[in-house]
PDB file of C-alpha atoms in Angstrom:
ATOM      1  CA  ALA A   3      34.886  12.961  14.298  1.00 50.00           C
ATOM      2  CA  ARG A   4      37.469  13.648  16.963  1.00 53.00           C
ATOM      3  CA  SER A   5      39.774  16.617  16.450  1.00 52.00           C
ATOM      4  CA  SER A   6      43.506  15.942  16.151  1.00 51.00           C
ATOM      5  CA  PRO A   7      45.887  17.477  18.749  1.00 49.00           C
ATOM      6  CA  CYS A   8      47.296  19.783  16.039  1.00 50.00           C
ATOM      7  CA  SER A   9      43.873  21.074  15.033  1.00 54.00           C
ATOM      8  CA  MET A  10      42.964  21.611  18.696  1.00 55.00           C
ATOM      9  CA  ILE A  11      46.167  23.643  19.277  1.00 52.00           C
ATOM     10  CA  TRP A  12      45.578  25.684  16.108  1.00 54.00           C
ATOM     11  CA  SER A  13      41.954  26.350  17.101  1.00 58.00           C
ATOM     12  CA  SER A  14      43.130  27.500  20.523  1.00 57.00           C
ATOM     13  CA  LEU A  15      45.674  29.880  18.983  1.00 52.00           C
ATOM     14  CA  LEU A  16      43.070  31.310  16.606  1.00 52.00           C
ATOM     15  CA  LYS A  17      40.613  31.783  19.476  1.00 53.00           C
ATOM     16  CA  GLN A  18      43.263  33.597  21.519  1.00 50.00           C
ATOM     17  CA  ALA A  19      44.224  35.777  18.573  1.00 46.00           C
ATOM     18  CA  SER A  20      40.603  36.729  17.929  1.00 45.00           C
ATOM     19  CA  GLN A  21      40.052  37.755  21.549  1.00 48.00           C
ATOM     20  CA  THR A  22      43.389  39.389  22.313  1.00 44.00           C
ATOM     21  CA  SER A  23      45.429  42.107  20.659  1.00 47.00           C
ATOM     22  CA  LEU A  24      48.860  41.244  19.262  1.00 50.00           C
ATOM     23  CA  ALA A  25      50.418  43.574  21.848  1.00 49.00           C
ATOM     24  CA  ALA A  26      48.770  41.644  24.681  1.00 46.00           C
ATOM     25  CA  LEU A  27      49.732  38.245  23.253  1.00 45.00           C
ATOM     26  CA  LEU A  28      53.361  39.386  23.034  1.00 50.00           C
ATOM     27  CA  SER A  29      53.455  41.194  26.366  1.00 47.00           C
ATOM     28  CA  PRO A  30      56.756  41.370  28.313  1.00 46.00           C
ATOM     29  CA  GLY A  31      55.356  38.928  30.882  1.00 46.00           C
ATOM     30  CA  ARG A  32      55.214  36.263  28.181  1.00 49.00           C
ATOM     31  CA  GLY A  33      58.852  36.769  27.165  1.00 54.00           C
ATOM     32  CA  TYR A  34      58.031  38.996  24.219  1.00 53.00           C
ATOM     33  CA  GLN A  35      58.201  42.712  23.503  1.00 54.00           C
ATOM     34  CA  VAL A  36      56.354  44.881  21.026  1.00 52.00           C
ATOM     35  CA  GLY A  37      58.333  47.289  18.849  1.00 48.00           C
ATOM     36  CA  ARG A  38      57.653  50.642  20.458  1.00 43.00           C
ATOM     37  CA  ALA A  39      58.308  49.280  23.954  1.00 42.00           C
ATOM     38  CA  MET A  40      61.861  48.124  23.278  1.00 41.00           C
ATOM     39  CA  ALA A  41      64.751  49.464  25.371  1.00 34.00           C
ATOM     40  CA  SER A  42      66.897  52.093  23.673  1.00 33.00           C
ATOM     41  CA  ALA A  43      70.374  51.066  24.898  1.00 29.00           C
ATOM     42  CA  GLY A  44      72.915  48.726  23.306  1.00 34.00           C
ATOM     43  CA  SER A  45      73.935  47.427  19.895  1.00 64.00           C
ATOM     44  CA  LEU A  46      73.854  44.256  17.819  1.00 91.00           C
ATOM     45  CA  ASP A  47      77.438  44.757  16.685  1.00 89.00           C
ATOM     46  CA  ALA A  48      78.767  42.413  19.381  1.00 90.00           C
ATOM     47  CA  LEU A  49      77.422  39.352  17.535  1.00 94.00           C
ATOM     48  CA  LYS A  50      80.279  37.073  16.458  1.00 94.00           C
ATOM     49  CA  PHE A  51      79.836  35.298  13.135  1.00 97.00           C
ATOM     50  CA  ASP A  52      81.610  32.099  12.121  1.00 97.00           C
ATOM     51  CA  ASN A  53      80.095  31.116   8.778  1.00 98.00           C
ATOM     52  CA  ARG A  54      81.328  27.547   8.555  1.00 96.00           C
ATOM     53  CA  THR A  55      78.614  26.444   6.135  1.00 94.00           C
ATOM     54  CA  LEU A  56      79.753  28.860   3.418  1.00 96.00           C
ATOM     55  CA  ARG A  57      83.372  27.810   3.934  1.00 96.00           C
ATOM     56  CA  SER A  58      82.506  24.133   3.654  1.00 95.00           C
ATOM     57  CA  LEU A  59      80.063  23.892   0.737  1.00 94.00           C
ATOM     58  CA  PRO A  60      80.386  24.840  -2.960  1.00 95.00           C
ATOM     59  CA  LEU A  61      79.461  28.436  -3.828  1.00 97.00           C
ATOM     60  CA  ASP A  62      77.927  29.824  -6.994  1.00 97.00           C
ATOM     61  CA  THR A  63      80.570  31.331  -9.280  1.00 94.00           C
ATOM     62  CA  THR A  64      78.431  34.372 -10.103  1.00 94.00           C
ATOM     63  CA  GLU A  65      76.632  36.851  -7.856  1.00 92.00           C
ATOM     64  CA  GLU A  66      74.040  37.889 -10.440  1.00 94.00           C
ATOM     65  CA  ASN A  67      70.690  37.983  -8.660  1.00 96.00           C
ATOM     66  CA  TYR A  68      67.883  36.938 -10.969  1.00 95.00           C
ATOM     67  CA  PRO A  69      65.893  33.672 -11.157  1.00 95.00           C
ATOM     68  CA  ARG A  70      68.092  31.096 -12.901  1.00 96.00           C
ATOM     69  CA  GLN A  71      69.544  27.606 -12.715  1.00 95.00           C
ATOM     70  CA  VAL A  72      72.551  27.293 -10.380  1.00 96.00           C
ATOM     71  CA  PRO A  73      74.528  24.136 -11.242  1.00 93.00           C
ATOM     72  CA  GLY A  74      77.188  22.691  -8.960  1.00 92.00           C
ATOM     73  CA  ALA A  75      76.656  24.978  -5.977  1.00 94.00           C
ATOM     74  CA  CYS A  76      74.935  24.832  -2.593  1.00 93.00           C
ATOM     75  CA  PHE A  77      74.747  28.601  -2.042  1.00 96.00           C
ATOM     76  CA  SER A  78      74.547  31.771  -4.114  1.00 97.00           C
ATOM     77  CA  ARG A  79      75.840  34.990  -2.597  1.00 97.00           C
ATOM     78  CA  VAL A  80      72.959  37.488  -2.707  1.00 97.00           C
ATOM     79  CA  LYS A  81      72.062  40.551  -0.678  1.00 97.00           C
ATOM     80  CA  PRO A  82      68.668  41.283   0.871  1.00 98.00           C
ATOM     81  CA  THR A  83      66.600  43.818  -1.036  1.00 98.00           C
ATOM     82  CA  PRO A  84      66.160  46.942   1.150  1.00 98.00           C
ATOM     83  CA  VAL A  85      62.671  48.025   2.246  1.00 98.00           C
ATOM     84  CA  GLU A  86      61.230  51.476   2.893  1.00 98.00           C
ATOM     85  CA  LYS A  87      60.904  52.627   6.503  1.00 98.00           C
ATOM     86  CA  PRO A  88      61.380  49.293   8.309  1.00 98.00           C
ATOM     87  CA  GLU A  89      59.553  49.089  11.634  1.00 97.00           C
ATOM     88  CA  LEU A  90      59.758  46.449  14.346  1.00 97.00           C
ATOM     89  CA  VAL A  91      56.421  44.768  15.021  1.00 97.00           C
ATOM     90  CA  ALA A  92      57.392  42.308  17.756  1.00 96.00           C
ATOM     91  CA  ALA A  93      60.409  40.458  19.145  1.00 96.00           C
ATOM     92  CA  SER A  94      60.898  37.291  21.172  1.00 96.00           C
ATOM     93  CA  ALA A  95      63.343  38.116  23.952  1.00 94.00           C
ATOM     94  CA  SER A  96      63.936  34.431  24.687  1.00 95.00           C
ATOM     95  CA  ALA A  97      64.716  33.627  21.042  1.00 96.00           C
ATOM     96  CA  LEU A  98      67.090  36.596  20.699  1.00 96.00           C
ATOM     97  CA  ALA A  99      68.800  35.492  23.938  1.00 93.00           C
ATOM     98  CA  LEU A 100      69.953  32.351  22.095  1.00 95.00           C
ATOM     99  CA  LEU A 101      72.242  34.633  20.087  1.00 94.00           C
ATOM    100  CA  GLY A 102      73.658  36.208  23.245  1.00 92.00           C
ATOM    101  CA  LEU A 103      71.412  39.280  22.975  1.00 92.00           C
ATOM    102  CA  LYS A 104      70.000  40.331  26.322  1.00 87.00           C
ATOM    103  CA  GLU A 105      66.918  42.420  27.003  1.00 84.00           C
ATOM    104  CA  GLY A 106      68.008  46.055  27.130  1.00 83.00           C
ATOM    105  CA  GLY A 107      70.999  45.347  24.906  1.00 84.00           C
ATOM    106  CA  TYR A 108      69.256  46.350  21.681  1.00 89.00           C
ATOM    107  CA  ASN A 109      66.584  48.753  20.553  1.00 91.00           C
ATOM    108  CA  ALA A 110      63.704  48.707  18.107  1.00 94.00           C
ATOM    109  CA  GLU A 111      65.461  50.773  15.447  1.00 95.00           C
ATOM    110  CA  GLU A 112      68.535  48.504  15.406  1.00 94.00           C
ATOM    111  CA  LEU A 113      66.435  45.358  15.127  1.00 96.00           C
ATOM    112  CA  ALA A 114      64.364  46.884  12.327  1.00 97.00           C
ATOM    113  CA  GLU A 115      67.413  47.977  10.322  1.00 97.00           C
ATOM    114  CA  CYS A 116      69.443  44.793  10.765  1.00 97.00           C
ATOM    115  CA  PHE A 117      66.656  42.244  10.457  1.00 98.00           C
ATOM    116  CA  SER A 118      64.879  43.871   7.535  1.00 98.00           C
ATOM    117  CA  GLY A 119      68.077  43.390   5.547  1.00 97.00           C
ATOM    118  CA  ASN A 120      68.644  47.136   5.207  1.00 98.00           C
ATOM    119  CA  ARG A 121      71.857  46.926   7.234  1.00 97.00           C
ATOM    120  CA  ILE A 122      74.301  44.027   7.132  1.00 97.00           C
ATOM    121  CA  LEU A 123      76.031  43.289  10.429  1.00 96.00           C
ATOM    122  CA  SER A 124      79.810  43.021  10.552  1.00 95.00           C
ATOM    123  CA  GLY A 125      80.812  39.409   9.902  1.00 97.00           C
ATOM    124  CA  SER A 126      77.519  38.481   8.253  1.00 98.00           C
ATOM    125  CA  GLU A 127      77.732  36.879   4.788  1.00 98.00           C
ATOM    126  CA  THR A 128      74.427  36.848   2.970  1.00 98.00           C
ATOM    127  CA  ALA A 129      73.483  33.996   0.663  1.00 98.00           C
ATOM    128  CA  ALA A 130      70.583  31.894  -0.597  1.00 97.00           C
ATOM    129  CA  HIS A 131      70.600  28.106  -0.327  1.00 95.00           C
ATOM    130  CA  CYS A 132      70.255  26.004  -3.468  1.00 93.00           C
ATOM    131  CA  TYR A 133      68.674  22.608  -2.947  1.00 90.00           C
ATOM    132  CA  CYS A 134      66.624  20.064  -4.826  1.00 85.00           C
ATOM    133  CA  GLY A 135      64.246  17.305  -3.908  1.00 80.00           C
ATOM    134  CA  HIS A 136      60.875  15.669  -4.310  1.00 80.00           C
ATOM    135  CA  GLN A 137      57.564  17.537  -4.278  1.00 81.00           C
ATOM    136  CA  PHE A 138      54.095  16.106  -4.833  1.00 87.00           C
ATOM    137  CA  GLY A 139      55.430  12.630  -5.500  1.00 88.00           C
ATOM    138  CA  TYR A 140      58.097  13.350  -8.083  1.00 86.00           C
ATOM    139  CA  PHE A 141      61.621  14.760  -8.300  1.00 85.00           C
ATOM    140  CA  SER A 142      61.315  18.498  -8.858  1.00 85.00           C
ATOM    141  CA  GLY A 143      64.900  19.384  -9.701  1.00 87.00           C
ATOM    142  CA  GLN A 144      66.224  22.728  -8.457  1.00 90.00           C
ATOM    143  CA  LEU A 145      64.156  24.352  -5.726  1.00 90.00           C
ATOM    144  CA  GLY A 146      66.113  26.556  -3.318  1.00 93.00           C
ATOM    145  CA  ASP A 147      65.387  29.416  -0.941  1.00 95.00           C
ATOM    146  CA  GLY A 148      63.191  31.696  -3.000  1.00 96.00           C
ATOM    147  CA  ALA A 149      62.315  34.004  -0.107  1.00 96.00           C
ATOM    148  CA  ALA A 150      64.864  33.230   2.628  1.00 97.00           C
ATOM    149  CA  ILE A 151      68.369  34.686   2.888  1.00 98.00           C
ATOM    150  CA  TYR A 152      71.106  33.241   5.107  1.00 98.00           C
ATOM    151  CA  LEU A 153      72.826  35.859   7.267  1.00 98.00           C
ATOM    152  CA  GLY A 154      75.438  33.594   8.806  1.00 98.00           C
ATOM    153  CA  GLU A 155      76.150  31.540  11.914  1.00 98.00           C
ATOM    154  CA  VAL A 156      76.416  33.243  15.283  1.00 97.00           C
ATOM    155  CA  ALA A 157      78.927  31.748  17.717  1.00 95.00           C
ATOM    156  CA  THR A 158      77.832  32.607  21.258  1.00 92.00           C
ATOM    157  CA  PRO A 159      79.860  33.015  24.476  1.00 86.00           C
ATOM    158  CA  GLU A 160      78.266  29.726  25.634  1.00 88.00           C
ATOM    159  CA  ASN A 161      80.008  27.922  22.729  1.00 91.00           C
ATOM    160  CA  GLN A 162      76.750  27.424  20.867  1.00 95.00           C
ATOM    161  CA  ARG A 163      76.204  28.007  17.179  1.00 96.00           C
ATOM    162  CA  TRP A 164      72.999  29.400  15.689  1.00 97.00           C
ATOM    163  CA  GLU A 165      72.263  29.955  12.022  1.00 98.00           C
ATOM    164  CA  ILE A 166      70.088  32.972  11.300  1.00 98.00           C
ATOM    165  CA  GLN A 167      68.130  33.843   8.174  1.00 98.00           C
ATOM    166  CA  LEU A 168      65.587  36.395   6.987  1.00 98.00           C
ATOM    167  CA  LYS A 169      62.312  35.119   5.537  1.00 98.00           C
ATOM    168  CA  GLY A 170      60.854  37.591   3.058  1.00 98.00           C
ATOM    169  CA  ALA A 171      64.055  39.552   2.377  1.00 98.00           C
ATOM    170  CA  GLY A 172      63.630  39.730  -1.392  1.00 98.00           C
ATOM    171  CA  LEU A 173      64.566  38.141  -4.687  1.00 97.00           C
ATOM    172  CA  THR A 174      67.074  35.266  -4.961  1.00 98.00           C
ATOM    173  CA  PRO A 175      68.139  33.081  -7.903  1.00 97.00           C
ATOM    174  CA  PHE A 176      65.600  30.530  -6.592  1.00 97.00           C
ATOM    175  CA  SER A 177      62.530  32.795  -6.477  1.00 97.00           C
ATOM    176  CA  ARG A 178      61.269  31.443  -9.816  1.00 93.00           C
ATOM    177  CA  THR A 179      58.212  33.567 -10.707  1.00 93.00           C
ATOM    178  CA  ALA A 180      57.786  35.074  -7.214  1.00 95.00           C
ATOM    179  CA  ASP A 181      59.237  38.242  -5.645  1.00 96.00           C
ATOM    180  CA  GLY A 182      60.922  36.823  -2.526  1.00 97.00           C
ATOM    181  CA  ARG A 183      58.630  38.809  -0.225  1.00 98.00           C
ATOM    182  CA  LYS A 184      56.236  37.908   2.587  1.00 98.00           C
ATOM    183  CA  VAL A 185      53.421  39.998   4.046  1.00 98.00           C
ATOM    184  CA  LEU A 186      52.510  40.910   7.604  1.00 97.00           C
ATOM    185  CA  ARG A 187      49.686  38.410   8.099  1.00 96.00           C
ATOM    186  CA  SER A 188      51.816  35.410   7.111  1.00 96.00           C
ATOM    187  CA  SER A 189      54.777  36.735   9.100  1.00 97.00           C
ATOM    188  CA  ILE A 190      52.671  37.051  12.269  1.00 97.00           C
ATOM    189  CA  ARG A 191      51.393  33.519  11.699  1.00 97.00           C
ATOM    190  CA  GLU A 192      54.924  32.109  11.433  1.00 97.00           C
ATOM    191  CA  PHE A 193      56.138  34.092  14.442  1.00 97.00           C
ATOM    192  CA  LEU A 194      53.287  32.976  16.717  1.00 96.00           C
ATOM    193  CA  CYS A 195      53.304  29.347  15.596  1.00 96.00           C
ATOM    194  CA  SER A 196      57.096  28.942  15.830  1.00 96.00           C
ATOM    195  CA  GLU A 197      57.205  30.295  19.353  1.00 96.00           C
ATOM    196  CA  ALA A 198      54.058  28.416  20.435  1.00 96.00           C
ATOM    197  CA  MET A 199      55.507  25.119  19.191  1.00 97.00           C
ATOM    198  CA  HIS A 200      58.755  25.785  21.063  1.00 97.00           C
ATOM    199  CA  PHE A 201      56.983  26.428  24.347  1.00 96.00           C
ATOM    200  CA  LEU A 202      54.816  23.347  23.809  1.00 96.00           C
ATOM    201  CA  GLY A 203      58.062  21.350  23.743  1.00 96.00           C
ATOM    202  CA  ILE A 204      58.010  20.631  19.988  1.00 96.00           C
ATOM    203  CA  PRO A 205      61.449  21.031  18.331  1.00 94.00           C
ATOM    204  CA  THR A 206      61.211  23.826  15.790  1.00 95.00           C
ATOM    205  CA  THR A 207      62.936  26.868  14.372  1.00 96.00           C
ATOM    206  CA  ARG A 208      62.649  29.982  16.538  1.00 98.00           C
ATOM    207  CA  ALA A 209      61.332  33.369  15.456  1.00 98.00           C
ATOM    208  CA  GLY A 210      63.459  36.262  16.691  1.00 97.00           C
ATOM    209  CA  CYS A 211      61.387  39.185  15.451  1.00 97.00           C
ATOM    210  CA  ILE A 212      59.027  40.545  12.805  1.00 98.00           C
ATOM    211  CA  VAL A 213      59.826  43.674  10.835  1.00 98.00           C
ATOM    212  CA  THR A 214      57.277  45.335   8.564  1.00 98.00           C
ATOM    213  CA  SER A 215      57.757  48.239   6.153  1.00 98.00           C
ATOM    214  CA  ASP A 216      56.201  50.784   3.821  1.00 98.00           C
ATOM    215  CA  THR A 217      57.292  48.696   0.822  1.00 98.00           C
ATOM    216  CA  ARG A 218      54.192  47.198  -0.767  1.00 98.00           C
ATOM    217  CA  VAL A 219      53.639  43.942  -2.620  1.00 98.00           C
ATOM    218  CA  VAL A 220      50.527  42.739  -4.417  1.00 97.00           C
ATOM    219  CA  ARG A 221      48.823  39.610  -3.091  1.00 97.00           C
ATOM    220  CA  ASP A 222      45.565  37.819  -3.919  1.00 96.00           C
ATOM    221  CA  GLN A 223      44.900  36.356  -0.474  1.00 93.00           C
ATOM    222  CA  PHE A 224      41.876  34.243  -1.400  1.00 94.00           C
ATOM    223  CA  TYR A 225      42.765  33.650  -5.079  1.00 93.00           C
ATOM    224  CA  ASP A 226      39.492  35.277  -6.101  1.00 95.00           C
ATOM    225  CA  GLY A 227      40.888  37.998  -8.351  1.00 95.00           C
ATOM    226  CA  ARG A 228      40.732  40.668  -5.640  1.00 95.00           C
ATOM    227  CA  ALA A 229      44.450  41.334  -5.257  1.00 97.00           C
ATOM    228  CA  LYS A 230      45.547  44.177  -3.008  1.00 97.00           C
ATOM    229  CA  ARG A 231      48.717  45.901  -1.905  1.00 97.00           C
ATOM    230  CA  GLU A 232      50.130  44.687   1.428  1.00 98.00           C
ATOM    231  CA  ARG A 233      53.139  45.612   3.558  1.00 98.00           C
ATOM    232  CA  ALA A 234      56.305  43.640   2.847  1.00 98.00           C
ATOM    233  CA  SER A 235      57.406  42.042   6.125  1.00 98.00           C
ATOM    234  CA  ILE A 236      60.351  39.937   7.267  1.00 98.00           C
ATOM    235  CA  VAL A 237      60.803  37.277   9.975  1.00 98.00           C
ATOM    236  CA  LEU A 238      64.151  36.579  11.633  1.00 98.00           C
ATOM    237  CA  ARG A 239      64.497  32.789  11.867  1.00 98.00           C
ATOM    238  CA  ILE A 240      66.921  31.077  14.255  1.00 98.00           C
ATOM    239  CA  ALA A 241      67.974  27.407  14.208  1.00 98.00           C
ATOM    240  CA  ARG A 242      70.990  25.204  14.834  1.00 96.00           C
ATOM    241  CA  THR A 243      71.087  24.789  11.065  1.00 94.00           C
ATOM    242  CA  PHE A 244      68.682  25.050   8.161  1.00 93.00           C
ATOM    243  CA  LEU A 245      70.466  22.266   6.265  1.00 88.00           C
ATOM    244  CA  ILE A 246      68.655  18.936   6.110  1.00 72.00           C
ATOM    245  CA  HIS A 247      69.774  15.802   4.307  1.00 65.00           C
ATOM    246  CA  THR A 248      66.928  15.855   1.755  1.00 59.00           C
ATOM    247  CA  TYR A 249      68.294  19.198   0.472  1.00 60.00           C
ATOM    248  CA  LEU A 250      71.324  17.298  -0.804  1.00 59.00           C
ATOM    249  CA  GLN A 251      69.492  14.891  -3.074  1.00 54.00           C
ATOM    250  CA  SER A 252      70.846  14.725  -6.600  1.00 48.00           C
ATOM    251  CA  SER A 253      69.258  13.772  -9.878  1.00 37.00           C
TER     252      SER A 253
END
């Protein structure tokens, strides 16, 4: 049987990853930088937020952060759960440039603090998106962002608007029985695939950076009863918006 284009691309990425270190794959010549090589000058405080989505859509009337039903609201205000000793793994200079951040205008420590959720930037308003929809052929009722937290919408000097969110930033009212965390292996996978799809010309969300930490979560990778402790890690996602019309289905 012939391989599909998607499977061929995925096989190529896996082959590259098996033969090349992460540092080499994300070398400066490819438009990426690895944590310890980041420039030390500059600050992220110049980002300008204009959080139109939160002004326009209904908000949850309570800020209690535990898994629960959230009727009549599109967002719940929640804060990221801090992690221990956040450390930048890798950053996409071209993705961060969408926000108006230039190479040399930020450093590894700033990225790790701000995009782990440990530090909230001025103007950022953190929230989790409540949505509903169909899964596996039937209407599933309330779903929502169980592991992603909205940071706000960055308005750039070029009059562009980019929504940013943290994937893996901790518990939200929509986490159900999970912990709202992601681990390093899945975060690297999302980072590489998002950026690869972009440079292949496929419209997609962008991945700004990966931050890992000394906070540990328990995961059973192969569902074989051999769970182990892994590093909690976070991906900075960037898109024009993360709202899609199917999120607004109603019962």
